[in-house]
Short mmCIF file of C-alpha atoms in Angstrom, two decimals:
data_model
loop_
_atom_site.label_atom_id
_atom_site.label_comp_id
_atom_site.label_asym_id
_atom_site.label_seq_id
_atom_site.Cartn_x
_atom_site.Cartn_y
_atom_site.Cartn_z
CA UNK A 739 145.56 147.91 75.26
CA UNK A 740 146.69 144.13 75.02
CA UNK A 741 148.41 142.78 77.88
CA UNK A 742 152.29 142.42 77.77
CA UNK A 743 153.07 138.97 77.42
CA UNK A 744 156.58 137.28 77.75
CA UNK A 745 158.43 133.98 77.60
CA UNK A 746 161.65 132.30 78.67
CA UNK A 747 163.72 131.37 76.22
CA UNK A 748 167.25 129.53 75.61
CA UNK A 749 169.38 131.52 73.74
CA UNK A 750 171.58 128.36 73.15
CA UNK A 751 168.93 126.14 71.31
CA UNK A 752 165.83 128.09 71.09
CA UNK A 753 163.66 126.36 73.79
CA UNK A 754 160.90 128.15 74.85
CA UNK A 755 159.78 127.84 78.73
CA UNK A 756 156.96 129.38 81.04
CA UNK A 757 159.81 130.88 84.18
CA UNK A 758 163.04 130.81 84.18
CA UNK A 759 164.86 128.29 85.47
CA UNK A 760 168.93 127.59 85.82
CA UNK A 761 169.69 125.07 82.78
CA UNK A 762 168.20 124.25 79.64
CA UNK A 763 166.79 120.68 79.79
CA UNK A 764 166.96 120.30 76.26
CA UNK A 765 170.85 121.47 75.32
CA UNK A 766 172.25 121.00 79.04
CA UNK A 767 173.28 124.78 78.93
CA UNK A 768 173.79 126.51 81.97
CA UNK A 769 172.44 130.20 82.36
CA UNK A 770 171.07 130.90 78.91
CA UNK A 771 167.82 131.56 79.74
CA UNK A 772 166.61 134.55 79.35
CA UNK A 773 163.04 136.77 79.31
CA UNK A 774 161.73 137.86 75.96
CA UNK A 775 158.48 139.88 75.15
CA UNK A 776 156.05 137.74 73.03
CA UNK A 777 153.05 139.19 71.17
CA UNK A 778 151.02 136.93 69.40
CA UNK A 779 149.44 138.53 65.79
CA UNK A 780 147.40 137.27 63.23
CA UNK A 781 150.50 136.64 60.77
CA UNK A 782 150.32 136.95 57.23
CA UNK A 783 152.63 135.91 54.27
CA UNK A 784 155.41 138.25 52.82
CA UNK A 785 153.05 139.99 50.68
CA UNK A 786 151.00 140.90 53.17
CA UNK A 787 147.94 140.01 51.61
CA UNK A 788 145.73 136.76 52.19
CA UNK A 789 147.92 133.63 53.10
CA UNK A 790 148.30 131.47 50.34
CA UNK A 791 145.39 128.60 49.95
CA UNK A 792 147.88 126.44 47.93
CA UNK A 793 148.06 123.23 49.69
CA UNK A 794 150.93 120.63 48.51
CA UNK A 795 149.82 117.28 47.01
CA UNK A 796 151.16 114.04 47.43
CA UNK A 797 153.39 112.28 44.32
CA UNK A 798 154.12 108.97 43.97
CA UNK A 799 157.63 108.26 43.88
CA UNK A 800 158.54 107.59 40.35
CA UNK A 801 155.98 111.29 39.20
CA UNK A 802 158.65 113.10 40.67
CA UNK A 803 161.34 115.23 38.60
CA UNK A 804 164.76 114.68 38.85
CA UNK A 805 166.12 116.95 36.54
CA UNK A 806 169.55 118.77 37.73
CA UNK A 807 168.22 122.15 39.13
CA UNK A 808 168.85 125.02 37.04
CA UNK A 809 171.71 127.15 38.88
CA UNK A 810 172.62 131.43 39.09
CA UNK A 811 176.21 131.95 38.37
CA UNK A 812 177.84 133.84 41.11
CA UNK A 813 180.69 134.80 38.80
CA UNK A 814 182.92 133.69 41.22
CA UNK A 815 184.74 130.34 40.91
CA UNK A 816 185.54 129.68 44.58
CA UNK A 817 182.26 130.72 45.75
CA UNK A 818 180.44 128.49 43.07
CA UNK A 819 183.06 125.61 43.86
CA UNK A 820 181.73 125.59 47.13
CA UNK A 821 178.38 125.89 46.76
CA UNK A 822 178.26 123.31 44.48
CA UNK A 823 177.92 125.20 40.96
CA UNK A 824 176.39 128.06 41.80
CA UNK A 825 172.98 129.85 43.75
CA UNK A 826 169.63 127.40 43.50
CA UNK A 827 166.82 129.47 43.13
CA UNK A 828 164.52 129.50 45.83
CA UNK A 829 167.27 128.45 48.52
CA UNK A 830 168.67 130.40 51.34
CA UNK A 831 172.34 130.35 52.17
CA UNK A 832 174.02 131.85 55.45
CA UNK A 833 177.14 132.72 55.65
CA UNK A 834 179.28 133.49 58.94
CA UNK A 835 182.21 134.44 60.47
CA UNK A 836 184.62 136.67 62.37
CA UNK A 837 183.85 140.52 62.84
CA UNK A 838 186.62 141.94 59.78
CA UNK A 839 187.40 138.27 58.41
CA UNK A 840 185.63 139.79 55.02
CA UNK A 841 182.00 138.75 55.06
CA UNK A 842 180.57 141.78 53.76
CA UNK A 843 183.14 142.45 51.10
CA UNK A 844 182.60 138.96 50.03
CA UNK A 845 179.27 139.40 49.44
CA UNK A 846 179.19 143.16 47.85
CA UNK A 847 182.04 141.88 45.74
CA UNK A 848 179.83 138.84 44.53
CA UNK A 849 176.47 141.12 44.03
CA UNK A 850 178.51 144.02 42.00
CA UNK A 851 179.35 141.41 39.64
CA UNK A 852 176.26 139.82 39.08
CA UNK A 853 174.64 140.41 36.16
CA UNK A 854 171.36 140.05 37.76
CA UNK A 855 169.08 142.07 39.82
CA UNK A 856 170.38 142.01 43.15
CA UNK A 857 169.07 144.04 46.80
CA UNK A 858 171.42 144.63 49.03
CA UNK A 859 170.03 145.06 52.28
CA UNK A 860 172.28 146.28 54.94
CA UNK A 861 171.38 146.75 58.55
CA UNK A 862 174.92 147.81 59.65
CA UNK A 863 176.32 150.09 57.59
CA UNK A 864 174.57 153.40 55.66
CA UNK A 865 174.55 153.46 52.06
CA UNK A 866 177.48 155.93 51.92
CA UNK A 867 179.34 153.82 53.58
CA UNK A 868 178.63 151.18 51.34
CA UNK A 869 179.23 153.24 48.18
CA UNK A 870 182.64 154.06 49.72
CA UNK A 871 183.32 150.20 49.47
CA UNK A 872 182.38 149.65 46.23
CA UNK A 873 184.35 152.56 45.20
CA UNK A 874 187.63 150.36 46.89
CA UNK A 875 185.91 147.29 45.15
CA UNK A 876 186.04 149.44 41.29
CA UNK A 877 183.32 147.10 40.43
CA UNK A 878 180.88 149.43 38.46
CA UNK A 879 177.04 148.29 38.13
CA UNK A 880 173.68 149.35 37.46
CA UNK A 881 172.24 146.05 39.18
CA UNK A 882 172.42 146.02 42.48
CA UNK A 883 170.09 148.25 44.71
CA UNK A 884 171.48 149.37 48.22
CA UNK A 885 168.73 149.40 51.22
CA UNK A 886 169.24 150.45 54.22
CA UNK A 887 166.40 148.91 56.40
CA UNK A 888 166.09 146.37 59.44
CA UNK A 889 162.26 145.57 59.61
CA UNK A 890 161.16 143.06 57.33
CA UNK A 891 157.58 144.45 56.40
CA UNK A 892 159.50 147.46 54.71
CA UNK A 893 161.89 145.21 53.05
CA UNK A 894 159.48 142.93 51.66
CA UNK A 895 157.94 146.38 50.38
CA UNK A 896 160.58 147.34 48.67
CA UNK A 897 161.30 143.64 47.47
CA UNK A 898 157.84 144.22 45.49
CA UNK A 899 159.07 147.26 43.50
CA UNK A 900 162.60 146.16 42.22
CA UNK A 901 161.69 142.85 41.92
CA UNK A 902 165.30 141.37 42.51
CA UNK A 903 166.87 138.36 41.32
CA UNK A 904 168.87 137.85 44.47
CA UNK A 905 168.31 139.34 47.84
CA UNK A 906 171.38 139.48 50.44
CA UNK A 907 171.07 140.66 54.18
CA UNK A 908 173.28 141.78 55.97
CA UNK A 909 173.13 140.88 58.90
CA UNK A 910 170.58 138.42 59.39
CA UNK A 911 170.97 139.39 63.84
CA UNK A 912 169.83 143.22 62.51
CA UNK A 913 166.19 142.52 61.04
CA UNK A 914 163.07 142.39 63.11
CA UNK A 915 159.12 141.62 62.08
CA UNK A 916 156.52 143.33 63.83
CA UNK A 917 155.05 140.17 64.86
CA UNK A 918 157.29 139.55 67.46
CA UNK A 919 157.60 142.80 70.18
CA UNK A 920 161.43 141.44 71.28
CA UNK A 921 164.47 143.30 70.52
CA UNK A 922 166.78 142.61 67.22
CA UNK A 923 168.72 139.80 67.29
CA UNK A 924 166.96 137.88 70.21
CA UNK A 925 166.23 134.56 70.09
CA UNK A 926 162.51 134.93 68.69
CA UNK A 927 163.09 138.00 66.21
CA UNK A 928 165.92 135.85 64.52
CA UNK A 929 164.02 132.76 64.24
CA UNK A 930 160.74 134.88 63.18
CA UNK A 931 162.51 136.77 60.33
CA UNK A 932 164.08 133.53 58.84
CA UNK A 933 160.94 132.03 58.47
CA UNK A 934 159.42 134.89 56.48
CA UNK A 935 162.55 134.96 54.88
CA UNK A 936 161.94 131.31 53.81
CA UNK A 937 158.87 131.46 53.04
CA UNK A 938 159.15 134.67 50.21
CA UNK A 939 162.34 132.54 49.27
CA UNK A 940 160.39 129.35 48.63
CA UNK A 941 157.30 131.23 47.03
CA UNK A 942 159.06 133.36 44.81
CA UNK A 943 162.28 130.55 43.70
CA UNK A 944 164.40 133.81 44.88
CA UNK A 945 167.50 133.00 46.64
CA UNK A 946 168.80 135.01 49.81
CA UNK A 947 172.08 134.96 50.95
CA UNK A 948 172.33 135.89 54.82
CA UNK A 949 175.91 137.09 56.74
CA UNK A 950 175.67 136.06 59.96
CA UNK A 951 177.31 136.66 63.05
CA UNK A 952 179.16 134.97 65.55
CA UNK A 953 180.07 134.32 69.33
CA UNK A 954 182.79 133.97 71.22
CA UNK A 955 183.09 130.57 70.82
CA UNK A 956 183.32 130.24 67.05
CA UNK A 957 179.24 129.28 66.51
CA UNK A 958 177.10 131.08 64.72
CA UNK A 959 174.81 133.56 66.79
CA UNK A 960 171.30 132.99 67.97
CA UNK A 961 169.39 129.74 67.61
CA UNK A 962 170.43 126.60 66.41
CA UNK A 963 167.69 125.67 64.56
CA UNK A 964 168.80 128.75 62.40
CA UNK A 965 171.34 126.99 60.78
CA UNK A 966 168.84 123.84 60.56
CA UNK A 967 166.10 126.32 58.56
CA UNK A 968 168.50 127.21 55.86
CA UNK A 969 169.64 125.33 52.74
CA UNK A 970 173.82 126.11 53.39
CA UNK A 971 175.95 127.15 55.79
CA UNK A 972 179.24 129.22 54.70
CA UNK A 973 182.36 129.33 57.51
CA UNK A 974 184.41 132.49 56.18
CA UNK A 975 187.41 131.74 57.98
CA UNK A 976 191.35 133.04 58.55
CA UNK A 977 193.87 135.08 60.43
CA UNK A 978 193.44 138.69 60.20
CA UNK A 979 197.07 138.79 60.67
CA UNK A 980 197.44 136.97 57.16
CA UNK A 981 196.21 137.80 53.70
CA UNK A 982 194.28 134.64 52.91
CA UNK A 983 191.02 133.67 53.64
CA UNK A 984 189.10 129.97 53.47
CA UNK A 985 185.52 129.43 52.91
CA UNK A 986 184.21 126.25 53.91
CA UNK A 987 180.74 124.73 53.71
CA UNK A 988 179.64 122.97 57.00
CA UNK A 989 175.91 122.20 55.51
CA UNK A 990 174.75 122.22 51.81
CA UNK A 991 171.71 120.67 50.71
CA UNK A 992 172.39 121.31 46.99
CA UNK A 993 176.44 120.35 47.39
CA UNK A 994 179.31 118.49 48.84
CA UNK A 995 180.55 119.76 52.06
CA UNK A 996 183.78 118.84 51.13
CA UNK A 997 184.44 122.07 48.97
CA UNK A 998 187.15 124.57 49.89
CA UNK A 999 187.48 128.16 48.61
CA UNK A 1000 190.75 130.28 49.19
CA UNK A 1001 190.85 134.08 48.59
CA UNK A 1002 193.67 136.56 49.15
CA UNK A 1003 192.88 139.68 51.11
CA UNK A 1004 194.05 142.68 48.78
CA UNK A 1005 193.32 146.70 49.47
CA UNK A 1006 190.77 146.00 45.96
CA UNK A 1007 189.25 143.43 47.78
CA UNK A 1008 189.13 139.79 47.76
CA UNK A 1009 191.29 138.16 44.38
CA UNK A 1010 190.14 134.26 44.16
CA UNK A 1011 193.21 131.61 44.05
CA UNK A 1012 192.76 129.39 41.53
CA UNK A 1013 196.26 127.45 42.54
CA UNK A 1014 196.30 127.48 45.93
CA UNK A 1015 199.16 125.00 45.67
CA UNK A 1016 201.79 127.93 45.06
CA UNK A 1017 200.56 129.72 48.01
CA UNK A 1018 201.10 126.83 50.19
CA UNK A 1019 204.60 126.04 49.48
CA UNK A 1020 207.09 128.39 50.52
CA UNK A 1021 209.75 129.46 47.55
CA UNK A 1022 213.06 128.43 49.21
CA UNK A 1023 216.04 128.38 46.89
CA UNK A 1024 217.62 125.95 49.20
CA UNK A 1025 215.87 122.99 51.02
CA UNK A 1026 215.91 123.12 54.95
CA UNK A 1027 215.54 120.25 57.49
CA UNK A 1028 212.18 119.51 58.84
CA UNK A 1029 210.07 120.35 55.95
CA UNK A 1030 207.88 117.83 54.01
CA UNK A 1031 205.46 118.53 50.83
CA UNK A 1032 202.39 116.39 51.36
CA UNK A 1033 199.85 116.23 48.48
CA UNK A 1034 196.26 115.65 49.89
CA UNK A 1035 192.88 116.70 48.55
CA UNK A 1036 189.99 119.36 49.70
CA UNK A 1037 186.42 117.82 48.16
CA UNK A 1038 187.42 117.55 44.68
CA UNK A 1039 190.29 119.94 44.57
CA UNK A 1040 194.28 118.60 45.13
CA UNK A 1041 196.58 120.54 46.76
CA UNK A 1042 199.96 120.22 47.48
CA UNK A 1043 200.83 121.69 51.35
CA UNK A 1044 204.12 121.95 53.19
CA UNK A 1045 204.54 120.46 56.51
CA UNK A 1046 206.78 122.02 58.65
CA UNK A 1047 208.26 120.26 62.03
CA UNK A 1048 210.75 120.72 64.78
CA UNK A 1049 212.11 118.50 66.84
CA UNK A 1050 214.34 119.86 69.76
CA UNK A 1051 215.25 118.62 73.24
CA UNK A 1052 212.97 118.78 75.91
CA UNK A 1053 214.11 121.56 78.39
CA UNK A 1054 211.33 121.79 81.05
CA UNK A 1055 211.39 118.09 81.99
CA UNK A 1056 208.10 117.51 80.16
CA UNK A 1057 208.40 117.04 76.42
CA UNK A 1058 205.76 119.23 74.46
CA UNK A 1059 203.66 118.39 71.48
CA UNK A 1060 202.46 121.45 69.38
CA UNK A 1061 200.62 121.04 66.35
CA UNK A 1062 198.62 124.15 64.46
CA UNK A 1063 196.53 122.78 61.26
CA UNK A 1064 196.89 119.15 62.45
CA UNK A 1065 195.28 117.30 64.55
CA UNK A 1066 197.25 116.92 68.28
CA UNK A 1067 196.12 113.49 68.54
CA UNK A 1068 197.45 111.75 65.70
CA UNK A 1069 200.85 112.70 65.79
CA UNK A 1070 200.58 111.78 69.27
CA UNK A 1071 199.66 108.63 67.26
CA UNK A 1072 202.63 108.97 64.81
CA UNK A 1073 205.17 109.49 67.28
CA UNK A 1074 204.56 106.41 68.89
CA UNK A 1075 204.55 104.07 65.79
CA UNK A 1076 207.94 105.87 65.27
CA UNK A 1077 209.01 105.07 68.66
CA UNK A 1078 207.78 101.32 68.48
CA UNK A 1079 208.35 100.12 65.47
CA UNK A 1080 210.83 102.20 64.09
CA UNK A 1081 212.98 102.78 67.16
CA UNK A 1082 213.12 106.53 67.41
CA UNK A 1083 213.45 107.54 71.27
CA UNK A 1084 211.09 111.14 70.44
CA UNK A 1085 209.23 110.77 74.36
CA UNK A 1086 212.07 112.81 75.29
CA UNK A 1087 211.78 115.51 72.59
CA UNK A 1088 209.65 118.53 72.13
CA UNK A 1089 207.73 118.22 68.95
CA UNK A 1090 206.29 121.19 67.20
CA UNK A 1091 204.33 120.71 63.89
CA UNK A 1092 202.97 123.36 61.30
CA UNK A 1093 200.48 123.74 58.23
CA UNK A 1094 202.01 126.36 56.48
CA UNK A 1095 198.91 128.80 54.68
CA UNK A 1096 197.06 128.78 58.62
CA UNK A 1097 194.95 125.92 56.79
CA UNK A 1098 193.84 122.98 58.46
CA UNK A 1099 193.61 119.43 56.72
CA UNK A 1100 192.47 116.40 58.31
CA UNK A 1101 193.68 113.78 55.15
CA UNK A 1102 194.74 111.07 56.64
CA UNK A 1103 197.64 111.47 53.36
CA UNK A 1104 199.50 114.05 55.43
CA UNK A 1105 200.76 110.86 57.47
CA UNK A 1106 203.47 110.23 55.96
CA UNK A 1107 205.05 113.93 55.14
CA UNK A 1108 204.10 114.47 58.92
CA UNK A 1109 206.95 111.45 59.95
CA UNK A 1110 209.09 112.40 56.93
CA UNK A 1111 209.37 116.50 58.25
CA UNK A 1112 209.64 115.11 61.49
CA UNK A 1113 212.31 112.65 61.37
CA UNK A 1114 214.17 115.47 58.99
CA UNK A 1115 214.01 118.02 61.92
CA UNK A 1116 215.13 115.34 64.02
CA UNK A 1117 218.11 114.27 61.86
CA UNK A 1118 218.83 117.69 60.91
CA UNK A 1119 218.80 116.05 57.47
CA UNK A 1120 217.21 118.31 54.42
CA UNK A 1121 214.78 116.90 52.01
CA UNK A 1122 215.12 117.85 48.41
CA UNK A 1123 212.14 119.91 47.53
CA UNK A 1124 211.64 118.03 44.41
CA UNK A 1125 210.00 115.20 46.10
CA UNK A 1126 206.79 115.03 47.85
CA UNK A 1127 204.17 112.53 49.70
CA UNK A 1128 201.18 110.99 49.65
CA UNK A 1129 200.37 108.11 52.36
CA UNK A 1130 198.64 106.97 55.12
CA UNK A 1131 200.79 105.36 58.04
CA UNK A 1132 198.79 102.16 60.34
CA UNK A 1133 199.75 101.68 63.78
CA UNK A 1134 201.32 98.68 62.71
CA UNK A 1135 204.22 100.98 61.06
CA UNK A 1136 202.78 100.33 57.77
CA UNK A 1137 202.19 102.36 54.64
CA UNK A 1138 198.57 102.39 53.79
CA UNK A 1139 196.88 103.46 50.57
CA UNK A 1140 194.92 106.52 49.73
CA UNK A 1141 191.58 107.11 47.72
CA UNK A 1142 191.99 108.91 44.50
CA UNK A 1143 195.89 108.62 44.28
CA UNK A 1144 195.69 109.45 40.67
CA UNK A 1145 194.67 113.00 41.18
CA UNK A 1146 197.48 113.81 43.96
CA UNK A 1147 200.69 112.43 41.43
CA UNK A 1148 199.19 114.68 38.50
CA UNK A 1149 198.39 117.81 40.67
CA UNK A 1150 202.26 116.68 41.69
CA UNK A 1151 203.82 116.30 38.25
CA UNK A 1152 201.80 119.74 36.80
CA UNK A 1153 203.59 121.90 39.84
CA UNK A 1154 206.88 120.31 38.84
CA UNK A 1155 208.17 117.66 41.39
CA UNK A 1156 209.92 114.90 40.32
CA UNK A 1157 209.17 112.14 42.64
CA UNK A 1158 206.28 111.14 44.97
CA UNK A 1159 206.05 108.48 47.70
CA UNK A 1160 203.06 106.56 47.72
CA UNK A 1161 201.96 102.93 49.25
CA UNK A 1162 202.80 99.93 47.47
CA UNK A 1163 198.96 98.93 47.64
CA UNK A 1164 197.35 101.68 45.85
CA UNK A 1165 196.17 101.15 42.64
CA UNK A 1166 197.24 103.66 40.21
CA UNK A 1167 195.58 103.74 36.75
CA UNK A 1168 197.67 107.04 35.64
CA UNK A 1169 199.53 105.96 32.31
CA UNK A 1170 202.88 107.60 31.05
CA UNK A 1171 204.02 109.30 34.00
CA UNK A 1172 206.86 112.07 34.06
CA UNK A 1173 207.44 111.64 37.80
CA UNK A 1174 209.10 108.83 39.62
CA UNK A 1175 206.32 106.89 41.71
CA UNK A 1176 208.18 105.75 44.76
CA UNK A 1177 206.42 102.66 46.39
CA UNK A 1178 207.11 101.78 49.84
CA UNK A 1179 205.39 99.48 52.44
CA UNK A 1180 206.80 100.56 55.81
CA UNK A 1181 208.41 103.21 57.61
CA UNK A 1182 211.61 100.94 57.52
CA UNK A 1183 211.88 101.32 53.57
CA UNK A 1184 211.01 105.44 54.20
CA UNK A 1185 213.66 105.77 56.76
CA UNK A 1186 216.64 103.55 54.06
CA UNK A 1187 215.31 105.77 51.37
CA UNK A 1188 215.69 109.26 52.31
CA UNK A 1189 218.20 109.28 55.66
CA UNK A 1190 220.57 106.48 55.30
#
């Protein structure tokens, strides 16, 4: 019988050490080190036959292809918006999230309306349970395969026999390889099934979709370099409480990261939102104080948002400064070049500031509907809900210009406002406009405008 053998490793970063020992030197992490059985095997590909003799040859630079790559339709226009046009072949995307944010029904919705050949593998959940899903989903195929498995050699089996088009597994923490003797989801089994999950995905031009899950902190669980080894990284993301849901991409080899996808939770599953602009403004027949529509942009996508602020006096002594979908520090920012150079005395006042949608945006155009919704809550002074924003403010007081201005007064004009503040600097190229372009060069000219 071969003799046990087992490693330290950090279930931070991956680092693998002979004893344990109180902090990772290579992440700084305390206490994450912790004893895993290691059993070293003669490995062999996916196919478990011979390991491939192909060995890759050197081009010169100007030999190599750069045709676009030839994409899989996900028939889903979010998902493919943020992917970048759709699944490459060959390329492995993981997708996390909260436990209930969706992940799974995401993903089942996606492969039921493939029209390709797609195995689901599920690690978590029996295929009943699954069926009882899809039933919910009413998304009939004959495409996609259910498997219930966790260990990859019987996967890869079954792999062989359909012969899928896509592969999805869920979860990625559930698999383990009998090359490595450690439990599921450790730091070794995770890092040992991705690679033979790349390298059938890279062999075969197959793309695999992963779910992930997460810790307490918000990161995705096990090893870093997971989220290094794969092509993308998905963030499913929103408040059970609420019925929309955000997909971001924080890594895409094959995209822009800038993407955004919006879904609405419904008891059919998820329904994509095309217009996210309508969901994000609220549909008051009257127009309250301390609201502000801002128009800013997600990757390629406009959208028009509603800032909401209050401003109230400070009853514990020390004013407060609340922001959710905003960043804390630059309205601290904002405040003060309203207190400087505009003459506002808000140190005294409790400031409270909201992204309606439980979105957050980090345009630096939400500047100036930030100082417009706050110096309406702080007038008590209503802005007409015709008119909307789209501007930068400097420390200096001034209005500064935006990139792609163009896009934000169309995406304005198509939902129906009639006028839009903008800096006096930007350079707009749009011809014939039906809305009133406003163009201002200070928060002096704001303040005359709209509140004297």
């Amino acid at each position: 019988m071969a003799k046990t053998k087992t490693a330290y490793f950090c279930q931070s970063c991956g680092t693998q050490y002979a004893k344990w020992i109180g902090q990772c030197t290579a992440c700084k992490q305390w206490n994450t080190i912790v004893e895993e059985l290691v059993q070293k095997t003669v490995k062999t590909d996916w196919t478990n036959n011979e390991t491939s003799k192909k060995v890759a040859q050197p081009l010169r630079i100007h030999e190599i292809s750069t045709e676009k790559e030839v994409r899989l339709n996900t028939q889903d226009l979010e998902l493919n918006r943020v992917l970048g046009g759709g699944l490459v072949p060959g390329s492995l995307v993981l997708l996390g999230g909260e436990p209930g944010i969706g992940k799974s029904t995401l993903v089942l919705q996606m492969a039921l309306k493939l029209p390709y050949t797609t195995l689901y593998v599920s690690g978590e959940e029996s295929q009943k349970q699954i069926k009882m899903r899809a039933d919910r989903l009413n998304e009939p195929s004959e495409n996609c395969y259910i498997l219930t498995e966790t260990k990859t050699q019987n996967i890869f089996r079954q792999i062989v026999k359909t012969e899928p088009d896509i592969v999805v597994i869920d979860s990625i923490q559930t698999l383990h390889s009998d090359h490595i003797e450690s439990a599921a989801g450790s730091i070794s089994q995770i890092r040992e099934c991705t690679s033979e999950l790349i390298k059938f995905a890279k062999e075969t031009h197959t793309p695999i979709l992963l779910i992930g899950h997460i810790t307490k902190d918000g990161s995705i669980a096990g090893p870093k370099i997971l989220e290094h080894m794969v092509d993308t990284v998905l963030q499913f993301e929103g408040d059970r409480n609420y019925v929309y849901r955000i997909l971001r991409a924080l890594k895409n080899r094959f995209g822009s990261t800038a993407e955004l996808g919006i879904y609405e939770m419904q008891g059919n599953g998820l329904r994509e939102v095309n217009n996210p602009s309508e969901i994000l403004i609220s549909k008051n027949d009257s127009p309250r104080s301390g609201t502000a529509i801002a128009g800013t942009l997600e990757g390629m996508r406009p959208l028009m948002i509603e800032i909401q602020a209050l401003v109230s006096t400070a009853v514990y002594g020390t004013p407060q400064r609340s922001t959710t979908g905003f960043n804390a520090k630059r309205l601290n920012m904002l405040l003060a070049v309203l207190e400087k150079r505009a003459g506002f005395k808000l140190g005294v006042k409790d400031v409270f500031l909201n992204i309606t949608g439980g979105i957050s945006i980090d345009d630096p155009a939400l500047d100036l509907a930030v100082v417009v919704a706050i110096l309406s809550s702080n007038f008590d002074i209503p802005i007409a809900k015709e008119i909307c924003f789209a501007a930068e403010v400097g420390l200096a007081g001034e209005i500064r210009p935006v990139q792609r201005v163009d896009q934000r007064i169309l995406e304005a004009e198509k939902l129906g406002f009639t006028t839009i503040y903008v800096a006096k600097n930007n350079t707009i190229t749009f011809t014939d406009p039906k809305i009133k372009i406003q163009l201002i060069s200070k928060i002096e000219d704001l303040v005359i405008a709209l509140f004297r």
